[in-house]
């Protein structure tokens, strides 16, 4: 599967090749291929049950795909075959971070602790795999100071500095969403995968989220891949949209082009009952 | 949120105003209810308490009626129920008012008086623990007279140490371990066998016992990595039983159910506690007393327990400790953050087991005799209930719970005066399991998250605030 085209294109960060995922007889993803470019926000959209979250779980190592290849390319040209890495290495080695559709924070730990847990591997090495930290080597203290500084930077960025010592479970919903993004960013990813980051947010929070995501792309130089239902988010901030329906890609392109694609309108944005046959005839279904 | 919760608060004064008027009408139903409770108690007592089976002179089974005990118990139930009925109304009202206040001022709730007490309790309790042999000597008027009390102190501290060791696995990492006593057994047998077979001293065997127990912890950890909750509990329970059965049946190595006797005693860093020329007493110019060894054992277990505590407290502030707690909160999120959940769980099992092994080696050196019967499931259950009653993850709570659970039943021996109430032949000691059960029920009603339910953050930027137990998860296994 050595694809010369794939190796030469340094601006591609994630390549999904012929990805298929079957659960028994159910085909959740059927031969899906798409690319996400570095420094862009790629949106993965589709109706409920289209297989978006399954794609995410394959990319982030929670599922092992039945077939296909998922390649992540770093700026230094190194490749990681995500479907072959063990679950925790996807974040640590390949630098892919993710958030969850139903927020998964460590609710009984403080916000600062949440952000430090995200920097676990680096701190673990600095603490000499616990032994150095146990006897109090200065090396670990310095590393922990740096980790706290990084956490402070992200607290500032998501506007939670004054709540750093409160338990994460006490935060309002919108703040929990932002904290989950900050926590994922604390792992120092090159690709951030967001599973419905705007779900349950009010219009104002949704706008703030857009700004945060754009700033992550611009300032922190991290590429984003997001699943989203909120069209205002998708259309405003994404550079590239991939549309899934029943596990198959039905459109792939710029937001404008996708928005006007009759196939997408038929499958996802919904049409009047009377128009279904007309549009289906038009798109050849 | 403020407006709706304020409304009931302002609505309550008229209620309060009408209460004195209702007072008289509340008394009769309260008495009726209490009488009903006493009646239920009577019904329950007839099959359980009212008769006692005895062997007569002719070796026949006879029934001894114990109506006096039944009557006293029914009276107690009546009185307690009546008090609860009369006082309980006020308590319930006060509590609902308090709850409303908490809703409104929830952010300030964490810094309570209770916590401040706990802040000072640690140094005070430590001081008591260090001065305990001196205190008992002064109270009992002599070192030899206070042997019972120092032995009790040793027993309590052993359980404190075991509780702290298990707290790493259950309280921090959230992995329910019902077979912790297996590691205690591994530690005890490691010391006994190494000391008898190779003649190694306690101070060499102690770390070896810890390491062997840790290895067994990893061995248990591997198969249970994928299990959660009930399934994990069952496998760990089985592991505890397997170790015990192996100890019983591998007669060549362990001498089976007969146990291992005459295990070498502890020495003062090489100086034996004997009456000889080179013994401890002679070396330090003291008059020989067997109590020297007991007091030394007391301080030995105190140091071991404190080491367990200090290491645990430090680990909590290290990445591995935070990863344990994160694992307890959400394992999937841990994986997404690049934490190797396998090695994190295994370290929790290994370190928890290691302290169990230390405690086991201590147990062997103190008893001088071990047998598989010392390591049955009841021990695991007691250690686990110490952790649960103390509040999972709380070092202070575990220490208090261990003291209450181990020393409490011992105190029943000293309640002989109760036979004046219940009649001759009443032995409070027979009721320890009943009282234990009642205490458990009471705890689950009033403090379901244990004595100390709040969690202390491992690192803070500004002000240290305790985290309410309601937010902290127990782990899924």
XYZ file of C-alpha atoms in Angstrom:
762
model
C 0.000 0.000 0.000
C 2.995 2.329 -0.423
C 1.338 5.220 -2.130
C 3.987 7.574 -3.543
C 1.416 10.302 -3.908
C 0.700 10.080 -0.186
C 4.347 10.333 0.820
C 5.118 13.383 -1.291
C 2.113 15.468 -0.223
C 3.359 16.986 3.005
C 0.289 19.165 3.362
C -1.921 16.135 3.986
C -2.089 15.357 7.675
C -4.591 12.515 7.722
C -5.321 10.037 4.968
C -8.187 7.590 5.362
C -7.925 4.832 2.755
C -10.708 2.357 1.976
C -11.825 2.287 5.581
C -14.473 -0.344 6.302
C -15.912 -1.192 9.693
C -18.344 -4.053 10.164
C -20.116 -4.953 13.382
C -21.347 -8.478 12.665
C -23.645 -8.056 9.690
C -23.906 -4.303 10.035
C -21.646 -2.248 7.827
C -21.088 0.980 9.735
C -18.491 2.389 7.334
C -18.235 1.205 3.781
C -15.013 1.824 1.839
C -14.497 5.379 2.990
C -11.554 7.401 1.700
C -10.812 11.036 2.388
C -7.930 13.326 3.234
C -7.613 16.094 5.777
C -5.058 18.809 5.059
C -2.653 20.299 7.540
C -3.680 23.603 9.030
C -7.298 23.212 7.982
C -10.548 22.530 9.728
C -12.139 19.471 8.154
C -15.749 18.788 9.040
C -17.329 15.348 8.910
C -21.092 15.662 8.632
C -24.002 13.377 7.948
C -27.397 12.377 9.296
C -27.768 10.449 12.524
C -26.352 6.952 12.268
C -24.243 7.780 9.228
C -21.119 6.387 10.910
C -19.324 9.614 11.826
C -18.485 8.653 15.384
C -17.397 5.196 14.181
C -14.915 6.908 11.849
C -13.670 8.919 14.841
C -13.334 5.821 16.973
C -11.311 4.159 14.202
C -9.032 7.175 13.847
C -8.435 7.543 17.562
C -7.769 3.848 18.146
C -10.935 2.934 20.046
C -12.014 0.563 17.258
C -9.813 -1.572 15.063
C -11.200 -1.166 11.532
C -12.179 -4.297 9.589
C -10.368 -3.080 6.486
C -8.460 -0.060 5.328
C -5.620 2.156 6.375
C -5.476 5.403 8.333
C -2.216 7.313 7.952
C -1.148 10.326 9.933
C 1.785 12.384 8.669
C 3.830 14.696 10.871
C 5.651 17.759 9.521
C 8.960 15.891 9.733
C 7.567 13.377 7.263
C 7.117 10.494 9.735
C 4.045 8.332 9.244
C 1.856 6.625 11.761
C -0.568 3.897 10.798
C -3.258 4.701 13.332
C -5.208 1.464 12.903
C -2.164 -0.497 14.045
C -1.191 1.554 17.098
C -2.355 0.505 20.569
C -5.101 2.774 21.936
C -3.004 5.039 24.142
C -0.202 5.493 21.559
C -2.569 7.272 19.177
C -2.479 10.231 21.509
C 1.069 9.884 22.826
C 3.029 8.868 19.711
C 0.892 9.960 16.770
C -0.346 13.105 18.572
C -4.020 12.756 17.807
C -6.304 14.092 20.531
C -10.060 13.795 20.739
C -13.110 14.925 22.653
C -16.306 12.989 23.182
C -19.899 13.507 22.148
C -21.062 13.024 25.731
C -18.479 14.947 27.716
C -15.982 12.736 29.521
C -14.261 14.919 32.096
C -12.767 13.689 35.367
C -15.625 15.283 37.252
C -14.268 14.671 40.749
C -10.902 16.242 39.952
C -10.200 19.935 39.715
C -9.920 21.694 36.387
C -6.173 22.068 36.843
C -5.851 18.360 37.642
C -7.797 17.517 34.495
C -5.268 19.487 32.454
C -2.310 17.859 34.236
C -3.632 14.344 33.668
C -3.601 15.225 29.968
C 0.168 15.788 30.220
C 0.632 12.454 31.981
C 3.221 10.846 29.699
C 5.623 13.760 29.686
C 5.375 14.152 33.456
C 5.741 10.412 33.919
C 9.069 10.452 32.080
C 10.180 13.551 33.979
C 9.358 11.837 37.272
C 11.625 8.945 36.286
C 8.570 6.677 36.124
C 7.551 7.699 39.647
C 10.800 6.735 41.367
C 12.535 10.071 40.730
C 9.403 11.953 41.708
C 9.020 9.937 44.880
C 12.433 10.986 46.161
C 11.843 14.536 44.925
C 14.267 15.114 42.068
C 14.348 18.756 40.860
C 13.885 17.529 37.299
C 10.317 16.563 38.056
C 9.486 19.806 39.837
C 10.639 21.767 36.802
C 8.595 19.578 34.465
C 5.561 19.980 36.679
C 6.029 23.743 36.682
C 6.078 23.707 32.898
C 2.972 21.524 32.829
C 1.169 23.961 35.132
C 2.214 26.850 32.867
C 0.800 25.051 29.861
C -2.394 24.382 31.790
C -2.580 28.080 32.719
C -2.199 29.048 29.055
C -5.160 26.873 28.130
C -7.203 27.996 31.116
C -6.686 31.563 29.945
C -7.649 30.618 26.437
C -10.924 28.931 27.381
C -11.688 31.524 30.062
C -11.598 29.240 33.108
C -8.584 30.685 34.983
C -10.592 31.791 38.022
C -12.179 28.348 38.356
C -8.934 26.354 38.146
C -9.345 24.841 41.634
C -13.011 23.913 41.283
C -14.071 20.366 40.460
C -14.765 19.869 36.777
C -18.183 18.411 37.548
C -19.288 21.745 39.024
C -18.843 23.652 35.754
C -21.788 24.621 33.580
C -22.246 22.613 30.420
C -20.677 25.072 27.969
C -17.590 25.465 30.159
C -17.265 21.673 30.398
C -17.183 21.511 26.596
C -14.450 24.150 26.485
C -12.497 22.404 29.249
C -12.617 19.136 27.338
C -11.107 20.891 24.322
C -8.439 22.491 26.527
C -7.657 19.108 28.058
C -7.282 17.508 24.625
C -5.013 20.379 23.544
C -2.809 19.885 26.617
C -1.662 16.579 25.143
C 0.070 18.689 22.452
C -1.683 17.186 19.424
C -1.069 17.813 15.723
C -4.625 16.764 14.923
C -7.560 17.504 17.202
C -10.718 15.462 16.643
C -13.866 17.022 18.059
C -17.049 14.988 18.321
C -19.967 17.446 18.158
C -18.306 20.265 20.115
C -21.292 22.577 19.688
C -23.950 20.125 20.884
C -26.037 21.694 23.612
C -24.445 25.131 23.365
C -26.501 28.296 23.047
C -25.857 30.612 20.054
C -23.474 32.839 22.017
C -21.444 29.906 23.332
C -21.444 28.468 19.849
C -19.913 31.707 18.517
C -17.239 31.623 21.232
C -16.499 28.049 20.273
C -15.993 29.089 16.649
C -13.446 31.663 17.761
C -11.686 29.145 19.966
C -11.457 26.590 17.164
C -10.181 29.190 14.673
C -7.587 30.324 17.194
C -6.465 26.711 17.746
C -5.974 26.454 13.992
C -4.169 29.803 13.628
C -2.165 30.232 16.812
C -1.561 26.708 18.016
C -1.016 25.365 14.491
C -3.191 22.344 15.078
C -5.332 20.819 12.368
C -8.894 20.000 13.285
C -11.303 17.277 12.320
C -14.800 17.768 13.625
C -18.150 16.077 13.594
C -20.913 18.598 13.815
C -24.647 18.911 13.431
C -24.734 22.662 13.949
C -24.613 24.041 10.431
C -23.656 27.518 11.595
C -20.442 26.062 12.979
C -19.756 23.842 9.995
C -20.377 26.447 7.339
C -18.607 29.292 9.106
C -15.365 27.747 10.167
C -14.646 24.624 8.186
C -12.316 24.710 5.218
C -13.338 21.359 3.885
C -16.425 19.221 4.410
C -16.864 15.463 4.033
C -20.423 14.166 4.005
C -21.286 10.625 5.068
C -24.546 8.763 4.654
C -25.028 5.107 5.627
C -21.267 4.751 6.009
C -20.500 5.927 2.487
C -19.022 9.221 1.405
C -21.539 11.130 -0.678
C -19.758 14.469 -0.999
C -16.338 15.977 -0.328
C -15.333 19.553 -0.967
C -15.609 23.185 0.059
C -18.491 24.101 2.348
C -20.197 26.107 -0.406
C -20.004 23.261 -2.902
C -21.261 20.740 -0.391
C -24.106 22.972 0.675
C -25.436 23.070 -2.863
C -24.856 19.431 -3.654
C -28.296 17.929 -4.333
C -27.165 14.547 -2.985
C -26.321 16.165 0.324
C -29.550 18.080 0.392
C -31.444 14.878 -0.227
C -29.586 12.862 2.355
C -28.822 15.292 5.083
C -30.366 18.709 5.009
C -33.761 17.234 4.194
C -36.202 17.981 1.419
C -39.951 18.292 1.103
C -41.666 14.942 0.720
C -42.873 15.858 -2.764
C -39.385 16.718 -3.914
C -37.735 13.497 -2.840
C -38.462 11.595 -6.028
C -37.571 14.567 -8.177
C -34.231 15.054 -6.496
C -33.517 11.358 -6.401
C -34.128 11.195 -10.133
C -31.877 14.206 -10.573
C -28.982 12.675 -8.643
C -29.566 9.264 -10.111
C -30.482 7.229 -7.034
C -31.730 29.550 40.231
C -31.974 31.934 43.116
C -35.524 33.061 42.701
C -37.311 29.685 42.868
C -35.223 28.385 45.755
C -35.770 31.575 47.716
C -39.538 31.164 47.525
C -39.811 28.139 49.833
C -37.462 29.786 52.306
C -39.724 32.784 52.614
C -42.702 30.424 52.784
C -41.425 28.550 55.810
C -42.002 31.066 58.660
C -45.806 30.555 58.690
C -45.108 26.840 59.018
C -42.853 27.450 61.957
C -45.499 29.633 63.554
C -48.104 26.876 63.424
C -45.768 24.232 64.828
C -46.273 24.815 68.568
C -50.030 24.361 68.056
C -49.432 21.000 66.404
C -47.088 19.883 69.155
C -49.757 18.218 71.276
C -51.329 16.360 68.411
C -47.934 15.064 67.345
C -47.281 13.282 70.638
C -49.987 10.610 70.393
C -49.098 9.391 66.890
C -45.450 9.357 67.933
C -46.227 7.075 70.891
C -48.420 4.883 68.699
C -45.662 4.566 66.140
C -43.088 3.772 68.795
C -45.378 1.130 70.299
C -45.770 -0.411 66.871
C -41.989 -0.518 66.465
C -41.671 -2.192 69.863
C -44.307 -4.720 68.798
C -42.349 -5.524 65.655
C -39.260 -5.913 67.802
C -41.162 -8.301 70.050
C -42.257 -10.342 67.032
C -38.694 -10.484 65.736
C -37.275 -11.367 69.160
C -39.425 -14.439 69.743
C -37.655 -16.634 67.195
C -34.218 -15.046 67.558
C -33.646 -13.922 71.115
C -36.375 -15.232 73.385
C -35.001 -18.753 73.749
C -31.549 -20.041 74.177
C -30.569 -23.637 73.540
C -28.505 -25.298 76.230
C -27.326 -28.737 77.076
C -28.874 -29.964 80.297
C -27.116 -32.184 82.810
C -28.551 -35.240 81.059
C -27.035 -33.931 77.831
C -30.436 -33.133 76.411
C -31.165 -30.001 74.478
C -33.324 -27.658 76.532
C -34.717 -24.191 75.896
C -33.925 -21.395 78.319
C -36.397 -18.546 78.099
C -34.843 -15.061 78.111
C -37.882 -12.818 78.377
C -35.992 -10.235 80.376
C -33.622 -9.531 77.511
C -36.561 -9.331 75.113
C -38.345 -6.884 77.395
C -35.277 -4.667 77.712
C -34.726 -4.657 73.962
C -38.367 -3.793 73.273
C -38.153 -0.954 75.765
C -34.998 0.343 74.111
C -36.611 0.214 70.668
C -39.685 2.001 72.031
C -37.629 4.756 73.644
C -35.331 5.283 70.671
C -38.222 5.278 68.224
C -40.162 7.753 70.382
C -37.151 10.038 70.621
C -36.601 9.832 66.887
C -40.273 10.549 66.255
C -40.344 13.589 68.501
C -36.858 14.882 67.804
C -36.754 13.657 64.245
C -39.427 16.069 63.118
C -37.319 18.994 64.164
C -34.202 17.468 62.674
C -35.971 16.841 59.382
C -37.205 20.445 59.289
C -33.814 21.839 60.138
C -32.188 19.626 57.563
C -34.497 20.645 54.747
C -33.887 24.287 55.617
C -30.162 23.603 55.585
C -30.434 21.858 52.258
C -32.130 24.914 50.818
C -29.297 27.071 52.106
C -26.769 24.741 50.537
C -28.535 25.025 47.199
C -28.227 28.775 47.326
C -24.667 29.036 48.651
C -23.251 25.913 47.131
C -19.897 27.362 46.135
C -18.956 28.263 49.695
C -20.130 24.952 51.155
C -16.825 23.012 50.971
C -14.909 24.795 53.740
C -16.818 23.458 56.724
C -15.989 23.118 60.368
C -15.570 19.388 59.917
C -12.699 19.900 57.554
C -10.965 22.274 59.879
C -11.230 19.625 62.577
C -9.660 17.136 60.203
C -6.886 19.583 59.478
C -5.878 19.547 63.147
C -6.855 15.922 63.729
C -3.927 14.500 61.768
C -1.105 15.888 63.931
C -3.078 15.210 67.120
C -3.740 11.582 66.189
C -0.120 11.145 65.160
C 0.981 12.475 68.540
C -1.391 10.090 70.316
C -0.090 7.180 68.235
C 3.538 8.004 69.085
C 2.868 8.503 72.770
C 0.439 5.581 73.069
C 2.750 3.097 74.871
C 3.715 5.816 77.360
C 0.072 6.776 77.922
C -1.031 3.188 78.540
C 1.923 2.636 80.852
C 0.978 5.663 82.908
C -2.720 4.750 82.989
C -2.151 1.090 83.876
C 0.700 1.827 86.249
C 3.344 -0.298 84.573
C 4.650 -1.555 81.264
C 3.760 -5.210 81.830
C 0.237 -4.335 82.986
C -0.412 -2.484 79.747
C 0.555 -5.382 77.509
C -3.076 -5.968 76.480
C -3.424 -2.354 75.416
C -0.195 -2.251 73.439
C -1.132 -5.511 71.712
C -4.443 -3.931 70.819
C -2.578 -0.895 69.468
C -0.441 -3.166 67.298
C -3.543 -4.898 65.982
C -5.234 -1.591 65.169
C -2.136 -0.246 63.404
C -1.839 -3.441 61.351
C -5.351 -2.866 60.067
C -4.666 0.832 59.528
C -1.717 -0.161 57.350
C -3.751 -2.783 55.470
C -6.531 -0.242 54.992
C -4.094 2.311 53.610
C -2.589 -0.302 51.314
C -5.975 -1.355 49.963
C -6.973 2.287 49.691
C -4.498 2.631 46.807
C -6.290 -0.052 44.827
C -9.897 0.598 45.824
C -9.928 4.238 46.872
C -7.560 5.787 44.360
C -7.642 3.510 41.324
C -11.264 2.463 41.879
C -10.556 -1.251 41.366
C -12.706 -3.341 43.702
C -10.414 -5.935 45.271
C -12.065 -8.581 47.464
C -8.949 -10.726 47.734
C -6.532 -8.327 49.358
C -5.794 -10.762 52.153
C -3.972 -12.928 49.579
C -1.111 -10.418 49.517
C -1.110 -10.297 53.300
C -0.723 -14.082 53.224
C 2.020 -13.943 50.593
C 3.950 -11.488 52.766
C 3.502 -13.569 55.915
C 4.486 -16.881 54.288
C 7.395 -15.216 52.444
C 8.879 -14.095 55.721
C 8.138 -17.344 57.554
C 9.607 -19.582 54.858
C 12.634 -17.407 54.095
C 13.458 -16.965 57.753
C 13.082 -20.645 58.611
C 14.622 -22.148 55.471
C 17.489 -19.745 54.862
C 17.796 -18.158 58.272
C 17.488 -14.669 56.816
C 16.813 -11.822 59.206
C 13.539 -9.904 59.318
C 15.149 -6.792 57.874
C 16.208 -8.612 54.702
C 12.947 -10.522 54.411
C 10.741 -7.444 54.807
C 11.551 -5.893 51.401
C 11.608 -9.346 49.793
C 8.133 -10.077 51.163
C 6.930 -6.745 49.745
C 8.434 -7.450 46.335
C 6.991 -10.966 46.194
C 3.556 -9.648 47.134
C 3.882 -6.968 44.445
C 4.710 -9.676 41.897
C 1.577 -11.544 42.938
C -0.321 -8.290 42.606
C 0.847 -8.007 39.002
C -0.025 -11.670 38.444
C -3.549 -10.995 39.672
C -3.641 -7.766 37.682
C -3.001 -9.296 34.276
C -6.077 -11.507 33.970
C -8.413 -8.921 35.493
C -7.360 -5.953 33.352
C -10.419 -6.201 31.145
C -12.874 -6.877 33.949
C -14.964 -4.290 35.686
C -17.285 -3.990 38.641
C -18.880 -7.244 39.792
C -16.727 -9.395 37.542
C -13.529 -7.886 38.885
C -14.782 -8.373 42.440
C -15.544 -12.049 41.827
C -12.148 -12.788 40.252
C -10.240 -11.037 43.051
C -12.369 -12.904 45.590
C -11.470 -16.175 43.855
C -7.798 -15.179 43.830
C -7.857 -14.727 47.595
C -9.428 -18.156 48.018
C -6.958 -19.788 45.602
C -3.999 -18.511 47.589
C -5.546 -19.798 50.815
C -6.331 -23.217 49.309
C -2.831 -23.509 47.892
C -1.442 -22.724 51.336
C -3.619 -25.456 52.841
C -2.879 -28.109 50.220
C 0.765 -27.561 49.372
C 1.785 -29.366 52.526
C 5.434 -29.893 51.511
C 6.088 -26.202 51.378
C 3.658 -24.631 53.788
C 2.948 -27.466 56.231
C -0.719 -27.198 55.199
C -3.458 -26.400 57.650
C -1.172 -27.028 60.611
C 0.608 -23.791 59.792
C 4.172 -22.731 60.420
C 5.255 -22.389 64.014
C 8.325 -20.951 65.755
C 8.983 -18.266 63.204
C 12.098 -16.286 64.239
C 11.280 -13.244 66.343
C 12.111 -9.693 65.436
C 15.485 -8.297 66.461
C 16.494 -4.724 67.254
C 18.414 -4.275 63.982
C 20.394 -7.421 64.724
C 20.281 -7.337 68.543
C 17.839 -10.015 69.756
C 15.291 -9.309 72.474
C 16.612 -11.965 74.856
C 17.860 -12.063 78.429
C 21.346 -13.073 77.205
C 24.587 -11.147 77.528
C 24.300 -9.768 73.971
C 20.522 -9.268 74.173
C 18.746 -5.954 73.841
C 18.294 -5.344 77.573
C 21.921 -6.115 78.435
C 23.305 -4.042 75.555
C 21.390 -0.968 76.619
C 21.829 -1.605 80.328
C 18.140 -2.204 80.990
C 16.420 -4.756 83.125
C 15.151 -7.566 80.908
C 11.463 -7.444 80.088
C 9.436 -9.154 77.353
C 7.690 -5.826 76.921
C 10.700 -4.359 75.114
C 9.901 -6.535 72.120
C 6.194 -5.637 72.222
C 6.911 -1.913 72.379
C 9.447 -2.304 69.576
C 6.823 -4.146 67.491
C 4.389 -1.319 68.182
C 6.791 1.288 66.865
C 7.756 -0.963 63.966
C 4.163 -1.217 62.722
C 3.661 2.483 63.387
C 6.637 3.297 61.151
C 5.487 0.827 58.489
C 1.992 2.324 58.511
C 3.363 5.862 58.331
C 5.618 4.886 55.423
C 2.543 3.527 53.648
C 0.735 6.766 54.317
C 3.569 9.044 53.234
C 4.232 7.088 50.059
C 0.531 7.130 49.192
C 0.253 10.859 49.826
C 3.290 11.502 47.645
C 2.077 9.182 44.910
C -1.195 11.085 44.789
C 0.752 14.200 43.852
C 2.763 12.398 41.188
C 1.538 11.701 37.660
C 0.921 8.040 38.452
C -1.370 8.911 41.351
C -3.303 11.395 39.265
C -3.599 8.764 36.556
C -5.057 6.333 39.137
C -7.674 8.829 40.152
C -8.367 9.704 36.524
C -8.779 5.985 35.847
C -11.336 5.799 38.633
C -13.184 8.770 37.130
C -13.186 7.743 33.461
C -11.121 5.017 31.881
C -12.044 5.851 28.276
C -11.029 9.483 28.663
C -7.715 8.267 30.116
C -7.032 6.240 27.021
C -7.839 9.161 24.777
C -5.240 11.222 26.655
C -2.527 8.676 25.977
C -2.465 7.057 29.426
C -1.499 3.399 29.274
C -4.354 2.024 31.334
C -2.784 -1.429 31.511
C 0.400 -0.344 33.237
C -1.471 2.171 35.388
C -3.791 -0.532 36.737
C -0.892 -2.926 37.243
C 1.102 -0.378 39.248
C -1.930 0.201 41.463
C -2.295 -3.535 42.073
C 1.446 -3.961 42.604
C 1.935 -1.068 45.034
C -1.223 -1.902 46.988
C -0.099 -5.535 47.192
C 3.403 -4.524 48.243
C 2.116 -2.792 51.366
C -0.088 -5.815 52.036
C 3.078 -7.922 51.834
C 4.918 -5.688 54.321
C 2.008 -5.966 56.712
C 2.000 -9.741 56.230
C 5.693 -10.038 57.080
C 5.042 -7.977 60.167
C 2.105 -10.206 61.107
C 4.313 -13.317 60.845
C 7.129 -11.850 62.917
C 4.729 -10.669 65.570
C 2.652 -13.854 65.905
C 5.510 -16.317 65.543
C 2.906 -18.686 64.099
C 0.877 -18.499 60.910
C -1.704 -20.774 59.364
C -3.989 -20.420 56.351
C -6.924 -19.802 58.689
C -5.567 -16.328 59.457
C -6.097 -15.346 55.823
C -9.722 -16.175 55.130
C -12.263 -14.080 53.279
C -13.501 -12.412 56.452
C -10.160 -10.605 56.723
C -10.521 -9.257 53.178
C -14.059 -8.177 53.987
C -12.935 -6.369 57.139
C -10.135 -4.542 55.319
C -12.480 -3.578 52.500
C -15.135 -2.343 54.924
C -12.464 -0.255 56.666
C -11.745 1.446 53.342
C -15.402 1.874 52.451
C -16.449 3.115 55.908
C -13.495 5.476 56.088
C -14.359 7.064 52.789
C -12.669 5.787 49.681
C -9.430 7.607 48.999
C -9.288 9.342 52.390
C -6.248 8.467 54.508
C -7.663 10.007 57.665
C -11.046 8.320 57.264
C -9.414 4.920 56.806
C -7.337 5.380 59.975
C -10.430 6.316 62.012
C -12.487 3.493 60.530
C -9.737 0.944 61.259
C -9.573 2.092 64.860
C -13.327 1.901 65.268
C -13.686 -1.451 63.541
C -10.834 -3.219 65.315
C -10.772 -1.578 68.731
C -14.561 -1.181 68.939
C -15.380 -4.896 69.241
C -12.547 -5.281 71.763
C -14.192 -2.624 73.891
C -17.266 -4.855 74.172
C -15.250 -7.093 76.487
C -15.172 -4.275 79.011
C -18.932 -3.787 79.166
C -19.556 -6.344 81.888
C -21.810 -3.964 83.803
C -24.482 -4.468 81.149
C -25.288 -7.861 82.644
C -26.935 -5.926 85.459
C -29.515 -4.747 82.933
C -29.872 -7.820 80.751
C -29.501 -10.424 83.436
C -26.715 -12.819 84.302
C -24.857 -14.587 81.572
C -25.199 -11.669 79.185
C -22.000 -11.353 77.185
C -21.870 -8.228 74.999
C -19.090 -9.860 73.030
C -21.616 -12.273 71.518
C -23.355 -9.374 69.883
C -20.352 -7.936 68.054
C -21.567 -8.994 64.619
C -25.042 -7.645 65.345
C -23.579 -4.319 66.419
C -21.241 -4.376 63.454
C -24.203 -4.837 61.106
C -26.173 -2.102 62.843
C -23.217 0.265 62.592
C -22.907 -0.507 58.892
C -26.592 0.224 58.300
C -26.344 3.454 60.277
C -23.306 4.541 58.240
C -25.011 3.784 54.964
C -28.012 5.844 56.025
C -26.170 8.863 57.384
C -22.827 8.850 55.611
C -23.164 6.723 52.491
C -19.823 7.918 51.114
C -17.878 7.029 54.243
C -16.669 9.051 57.210
C -14.586 11.438 55.116
C -16.346 11.751 51.803
C -14.691 14.828 50.358
C -11.639 14.656 48.148
C -8.566 16.796 48.592
C -7.147 18.170 45.308
C -3.608 17.007 44.548
C -2.465 20.413 43.270
C -3.877 23.936 43.481
C -3.236 27.257 41.805
C -4.908 29.467 44.385
C -7.088 28.446 47.299
C -7.342 24.796 48.376
C -10.961 23.679 48.240
C -12.239 20.243 49.106
C -14.237 18.482 46.438
C -17.654 17.232 47.465
C -17.952 13.451 47.497
C -21.035 13.683 45.301
C -18.857 14.568 42.322
C -16.171 11.972 42.929
C -16.821 8.658 41.230
C -16.249 5.283 42.908
C -14.851 3.650 39.789
C -16.436 0.842 37.810
C -14.088 -1.847 38.932
